[in-house]
Short mmCIF file of C-alpha atoms and ligand atoms in Angstrom, two decimals:
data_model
loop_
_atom_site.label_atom_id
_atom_site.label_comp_id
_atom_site.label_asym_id
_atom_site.label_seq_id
_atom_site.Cartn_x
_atom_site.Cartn_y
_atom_site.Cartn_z
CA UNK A 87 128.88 86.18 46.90
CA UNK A 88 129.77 88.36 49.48
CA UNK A 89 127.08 90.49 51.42
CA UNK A 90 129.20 93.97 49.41
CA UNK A 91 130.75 93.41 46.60
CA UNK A 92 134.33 92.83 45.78
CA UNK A 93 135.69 95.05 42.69
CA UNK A 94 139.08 93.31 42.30
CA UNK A 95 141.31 95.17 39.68
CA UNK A 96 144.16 92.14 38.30
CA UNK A 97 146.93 93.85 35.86
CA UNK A 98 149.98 91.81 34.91
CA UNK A 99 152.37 91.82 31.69
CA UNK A 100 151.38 89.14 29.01
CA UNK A 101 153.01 86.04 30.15
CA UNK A 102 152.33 86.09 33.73
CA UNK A 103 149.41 84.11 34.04
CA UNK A 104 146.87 86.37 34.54
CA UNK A 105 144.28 84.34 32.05
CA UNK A 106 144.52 81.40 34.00
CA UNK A 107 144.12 82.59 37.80
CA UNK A 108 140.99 84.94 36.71
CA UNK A 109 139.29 81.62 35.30
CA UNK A 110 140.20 80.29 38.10
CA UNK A 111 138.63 83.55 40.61
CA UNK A 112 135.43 82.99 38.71
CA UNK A 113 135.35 79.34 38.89
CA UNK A 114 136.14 78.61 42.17
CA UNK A 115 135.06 82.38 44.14
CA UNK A 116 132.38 83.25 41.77
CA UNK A 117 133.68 86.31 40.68
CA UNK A 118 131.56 87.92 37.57
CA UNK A 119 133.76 88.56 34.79
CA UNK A 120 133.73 92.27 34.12
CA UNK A 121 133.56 92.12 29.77
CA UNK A 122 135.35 95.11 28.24
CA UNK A 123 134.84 96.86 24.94
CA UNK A 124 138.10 96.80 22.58
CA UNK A 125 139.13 97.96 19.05
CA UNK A 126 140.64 94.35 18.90
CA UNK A 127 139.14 92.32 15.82
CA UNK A 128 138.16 88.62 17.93
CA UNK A 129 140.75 85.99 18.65
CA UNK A 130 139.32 82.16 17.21
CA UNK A 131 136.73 81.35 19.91
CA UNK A 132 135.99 84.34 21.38
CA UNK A 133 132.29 85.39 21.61
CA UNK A 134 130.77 89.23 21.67
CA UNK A 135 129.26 89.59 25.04
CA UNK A 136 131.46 87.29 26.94
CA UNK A 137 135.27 87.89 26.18
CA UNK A 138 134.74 90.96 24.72
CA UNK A 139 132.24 93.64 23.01
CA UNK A 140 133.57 94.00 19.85
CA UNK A 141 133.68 97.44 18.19
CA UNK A 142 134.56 99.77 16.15
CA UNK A 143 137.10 102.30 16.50
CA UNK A 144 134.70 105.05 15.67
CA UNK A 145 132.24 103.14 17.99
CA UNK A 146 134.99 103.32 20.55
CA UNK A 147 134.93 106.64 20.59
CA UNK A 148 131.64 107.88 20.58
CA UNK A 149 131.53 105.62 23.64
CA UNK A 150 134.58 107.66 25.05
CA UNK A 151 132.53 111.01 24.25
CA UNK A 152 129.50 110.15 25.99
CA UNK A 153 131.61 109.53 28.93
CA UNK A 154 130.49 105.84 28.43
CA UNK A 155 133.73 104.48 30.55
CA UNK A 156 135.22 104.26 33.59
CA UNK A 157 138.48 103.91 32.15
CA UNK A 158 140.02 103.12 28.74
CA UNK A 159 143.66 102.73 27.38
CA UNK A 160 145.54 102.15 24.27
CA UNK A 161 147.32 98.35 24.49
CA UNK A 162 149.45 96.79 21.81
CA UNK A 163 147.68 99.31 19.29
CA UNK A 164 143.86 98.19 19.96
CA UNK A 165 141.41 100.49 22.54
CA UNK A 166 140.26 98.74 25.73
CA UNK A 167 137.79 100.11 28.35
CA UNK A 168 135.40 99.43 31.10
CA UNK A 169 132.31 100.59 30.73
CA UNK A 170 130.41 102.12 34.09
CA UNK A 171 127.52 99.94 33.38
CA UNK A 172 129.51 96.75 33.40
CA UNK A 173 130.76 98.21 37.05
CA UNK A 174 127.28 99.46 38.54
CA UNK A 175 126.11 96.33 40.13
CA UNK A 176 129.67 95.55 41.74
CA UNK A 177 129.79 98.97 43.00
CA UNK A 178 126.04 98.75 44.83
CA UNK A 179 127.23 95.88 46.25
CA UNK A 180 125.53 93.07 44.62
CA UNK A 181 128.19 90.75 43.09
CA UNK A 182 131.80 90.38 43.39
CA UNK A 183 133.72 91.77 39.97
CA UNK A 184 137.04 90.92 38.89
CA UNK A 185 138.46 93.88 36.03
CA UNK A 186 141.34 92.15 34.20
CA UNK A 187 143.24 95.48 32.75
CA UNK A 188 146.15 96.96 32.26
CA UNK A 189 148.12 99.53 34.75
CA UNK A 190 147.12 102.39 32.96
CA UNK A 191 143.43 101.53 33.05
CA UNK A 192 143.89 100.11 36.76
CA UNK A 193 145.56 103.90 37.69
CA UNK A 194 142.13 105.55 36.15
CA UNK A 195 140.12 103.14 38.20
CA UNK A 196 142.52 103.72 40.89
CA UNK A 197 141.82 107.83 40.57
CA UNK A 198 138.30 107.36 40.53
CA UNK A 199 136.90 104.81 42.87
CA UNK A 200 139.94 104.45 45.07
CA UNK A 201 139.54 101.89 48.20
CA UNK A 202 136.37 100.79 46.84
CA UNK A 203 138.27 98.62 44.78
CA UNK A 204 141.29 96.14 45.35
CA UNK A 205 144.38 96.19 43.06
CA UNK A 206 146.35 93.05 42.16
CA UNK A 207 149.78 92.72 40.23
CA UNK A 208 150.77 89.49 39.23
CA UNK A 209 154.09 89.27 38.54
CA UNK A 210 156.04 86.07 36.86
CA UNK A 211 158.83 84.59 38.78
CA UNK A 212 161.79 86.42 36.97
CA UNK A 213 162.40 87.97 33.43
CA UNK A 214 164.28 85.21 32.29
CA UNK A 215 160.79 82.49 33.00
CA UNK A 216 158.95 85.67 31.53
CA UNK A 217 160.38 84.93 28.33
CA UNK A 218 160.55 81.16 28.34
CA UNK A 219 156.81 81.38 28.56
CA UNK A 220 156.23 84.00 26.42
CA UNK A 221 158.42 81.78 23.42
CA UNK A 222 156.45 78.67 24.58
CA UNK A 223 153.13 80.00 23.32
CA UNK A 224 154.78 80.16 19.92
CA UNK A 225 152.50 82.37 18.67
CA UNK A 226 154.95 85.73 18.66
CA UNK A 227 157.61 86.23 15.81
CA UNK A 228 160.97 87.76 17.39
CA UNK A 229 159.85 91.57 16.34
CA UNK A 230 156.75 91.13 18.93
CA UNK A 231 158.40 89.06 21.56
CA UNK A 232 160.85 92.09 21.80
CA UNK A 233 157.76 93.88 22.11
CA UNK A 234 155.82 92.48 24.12
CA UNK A 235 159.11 92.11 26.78
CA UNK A 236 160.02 95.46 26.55
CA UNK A 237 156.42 96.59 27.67
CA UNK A 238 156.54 93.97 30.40
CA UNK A 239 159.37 95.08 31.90
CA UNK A 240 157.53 98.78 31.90
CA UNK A 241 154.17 97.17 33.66
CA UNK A 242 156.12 96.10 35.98
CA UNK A 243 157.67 99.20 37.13
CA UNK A 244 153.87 99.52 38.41
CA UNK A 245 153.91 96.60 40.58
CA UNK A 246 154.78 98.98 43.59
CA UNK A 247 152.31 100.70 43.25
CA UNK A 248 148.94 97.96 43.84
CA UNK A 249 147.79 96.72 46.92
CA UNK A 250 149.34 93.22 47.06
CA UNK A 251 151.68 91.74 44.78
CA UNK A 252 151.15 87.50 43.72
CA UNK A 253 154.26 85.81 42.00
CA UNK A 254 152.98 83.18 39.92
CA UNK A 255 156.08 80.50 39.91
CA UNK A 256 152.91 77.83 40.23
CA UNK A 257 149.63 78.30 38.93
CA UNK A 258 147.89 76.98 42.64
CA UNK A 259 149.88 78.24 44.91
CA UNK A 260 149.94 81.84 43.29
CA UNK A 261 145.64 81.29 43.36
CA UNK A 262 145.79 80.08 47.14
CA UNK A 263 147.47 83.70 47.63
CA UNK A 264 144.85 85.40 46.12
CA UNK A 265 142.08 83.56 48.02
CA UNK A 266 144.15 84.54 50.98
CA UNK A 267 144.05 88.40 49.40
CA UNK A 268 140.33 88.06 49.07
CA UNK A 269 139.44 86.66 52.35
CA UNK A 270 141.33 89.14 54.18
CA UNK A 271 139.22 92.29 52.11
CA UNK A 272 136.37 90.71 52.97
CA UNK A 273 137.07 91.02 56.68
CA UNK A 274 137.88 94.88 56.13
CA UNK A 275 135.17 96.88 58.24
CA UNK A 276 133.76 98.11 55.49
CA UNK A 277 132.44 95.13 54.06
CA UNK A 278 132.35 93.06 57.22
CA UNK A 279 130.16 95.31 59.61
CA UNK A 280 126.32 95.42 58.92
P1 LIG B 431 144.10 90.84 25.08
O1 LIG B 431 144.01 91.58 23.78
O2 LIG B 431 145.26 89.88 25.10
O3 LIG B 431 142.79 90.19 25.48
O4 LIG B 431 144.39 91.92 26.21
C1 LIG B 431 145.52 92.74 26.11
C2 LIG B 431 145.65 93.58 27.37
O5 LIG B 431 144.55 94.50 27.46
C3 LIG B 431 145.66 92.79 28.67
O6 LIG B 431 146.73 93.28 29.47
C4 LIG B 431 144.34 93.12 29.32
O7 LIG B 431 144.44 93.11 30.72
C5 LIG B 431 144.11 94.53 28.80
N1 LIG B 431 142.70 94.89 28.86
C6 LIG B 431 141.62 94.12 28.60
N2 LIG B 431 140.49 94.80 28.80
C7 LIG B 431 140.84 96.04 29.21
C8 LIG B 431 140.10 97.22 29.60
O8 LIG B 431 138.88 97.27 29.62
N3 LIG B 431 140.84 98.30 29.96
C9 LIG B 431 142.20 98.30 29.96
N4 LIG B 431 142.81 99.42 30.37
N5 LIG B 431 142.93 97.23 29.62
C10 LIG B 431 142.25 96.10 29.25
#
């Protein structure tokens, strides 16, 4: 752990990798994995408290009315957010955080924290490997895969706009950018000087 703590924000479209290179950050760099609330019923194997707080829609939005988030969006239908209490201890320094999220909710966090936190696209190598991967999950029928390529193509319209760009053509040489990425913040003055 660094002596202040790293907030690093990772958006990407679905296919790109993204799953694999966070396990990866908290593996190897000890990053704490920031655990979101979501609308989304549970995936086989995922457990409350560790991939996800599971809730309610209504739930959801009480949270949203106490001003319970730091940001929230509306992805493939479900609600997602980041609560300020899962940032707090990141944000006093204590432990480096990594926020997997999507652009919109990277934009809010963006608006309201600003260089306190790092932003990270990670794009796939072209459309066409996009796809390939996408289809080799098999999971998708053709309706969704349309979907889900269409909105990929709109995320990454975004990538401009984050502080570095990673291309993920292969899975550990994409993560020996990011290391790079993380070493380098943790030079910046702000975090380096006592
Ligand atoms: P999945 O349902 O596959 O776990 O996630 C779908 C998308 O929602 C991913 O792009 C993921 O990054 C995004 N996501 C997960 N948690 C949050 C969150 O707290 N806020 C926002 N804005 N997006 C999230």
């Amino acid at each position: 752990m660094s002596e202040r703590g790293l907030l690093l924000v990772v958006s990407a479209p679905s296919g790109a990798g993204k799953t694999t290179l966070c396990r990866l950050l908290i593996e190897r760099l000890s990053f704490r994995f920031s655990v979101s609330h979501t609308t989304r019923p549970p995936r086989p194997g995922e457990v409350h408290g560790r991939d996800y707080y599971f809730v309610s829609r209504p739930e959801f939005e009480s949270l949203v009315q106490e001003g319970a988030f730091l940001e929230w969006a509306e992805v493939h239908g479900h609600l997602y957010g980041t609560s300020v209490a899962e940032v707090e201890r990141a944000l006093s320094g204590e432990e480096d955080l990594l926020l997997d999220i999507d652009v919109q909710g990277a934009s809010q966090v963006r608006r309201k924290l600003g260089a306190q936190a790092v932003f990270v696209f990670i794009l796939p190598p072209s459309l066409e490997e996009l796809e390939r991967r996408l289809r080799s999950r098999g999971t998708e029928d053709e309706e969704t895969l349309a979907r889900r390529l269409a909105r990929a193509r709109e995320e990454i319209r975004f990538a401009p706009w984050f502080d570095y760009v990673v291309v993920n053509d292969e899975v550990e040489r994409a993560f020996e950018d990011l290391a790079a990425i993380i070493r380098a913040e943790r030079c910046r003055p702000a975090r380096a000087l006592p």
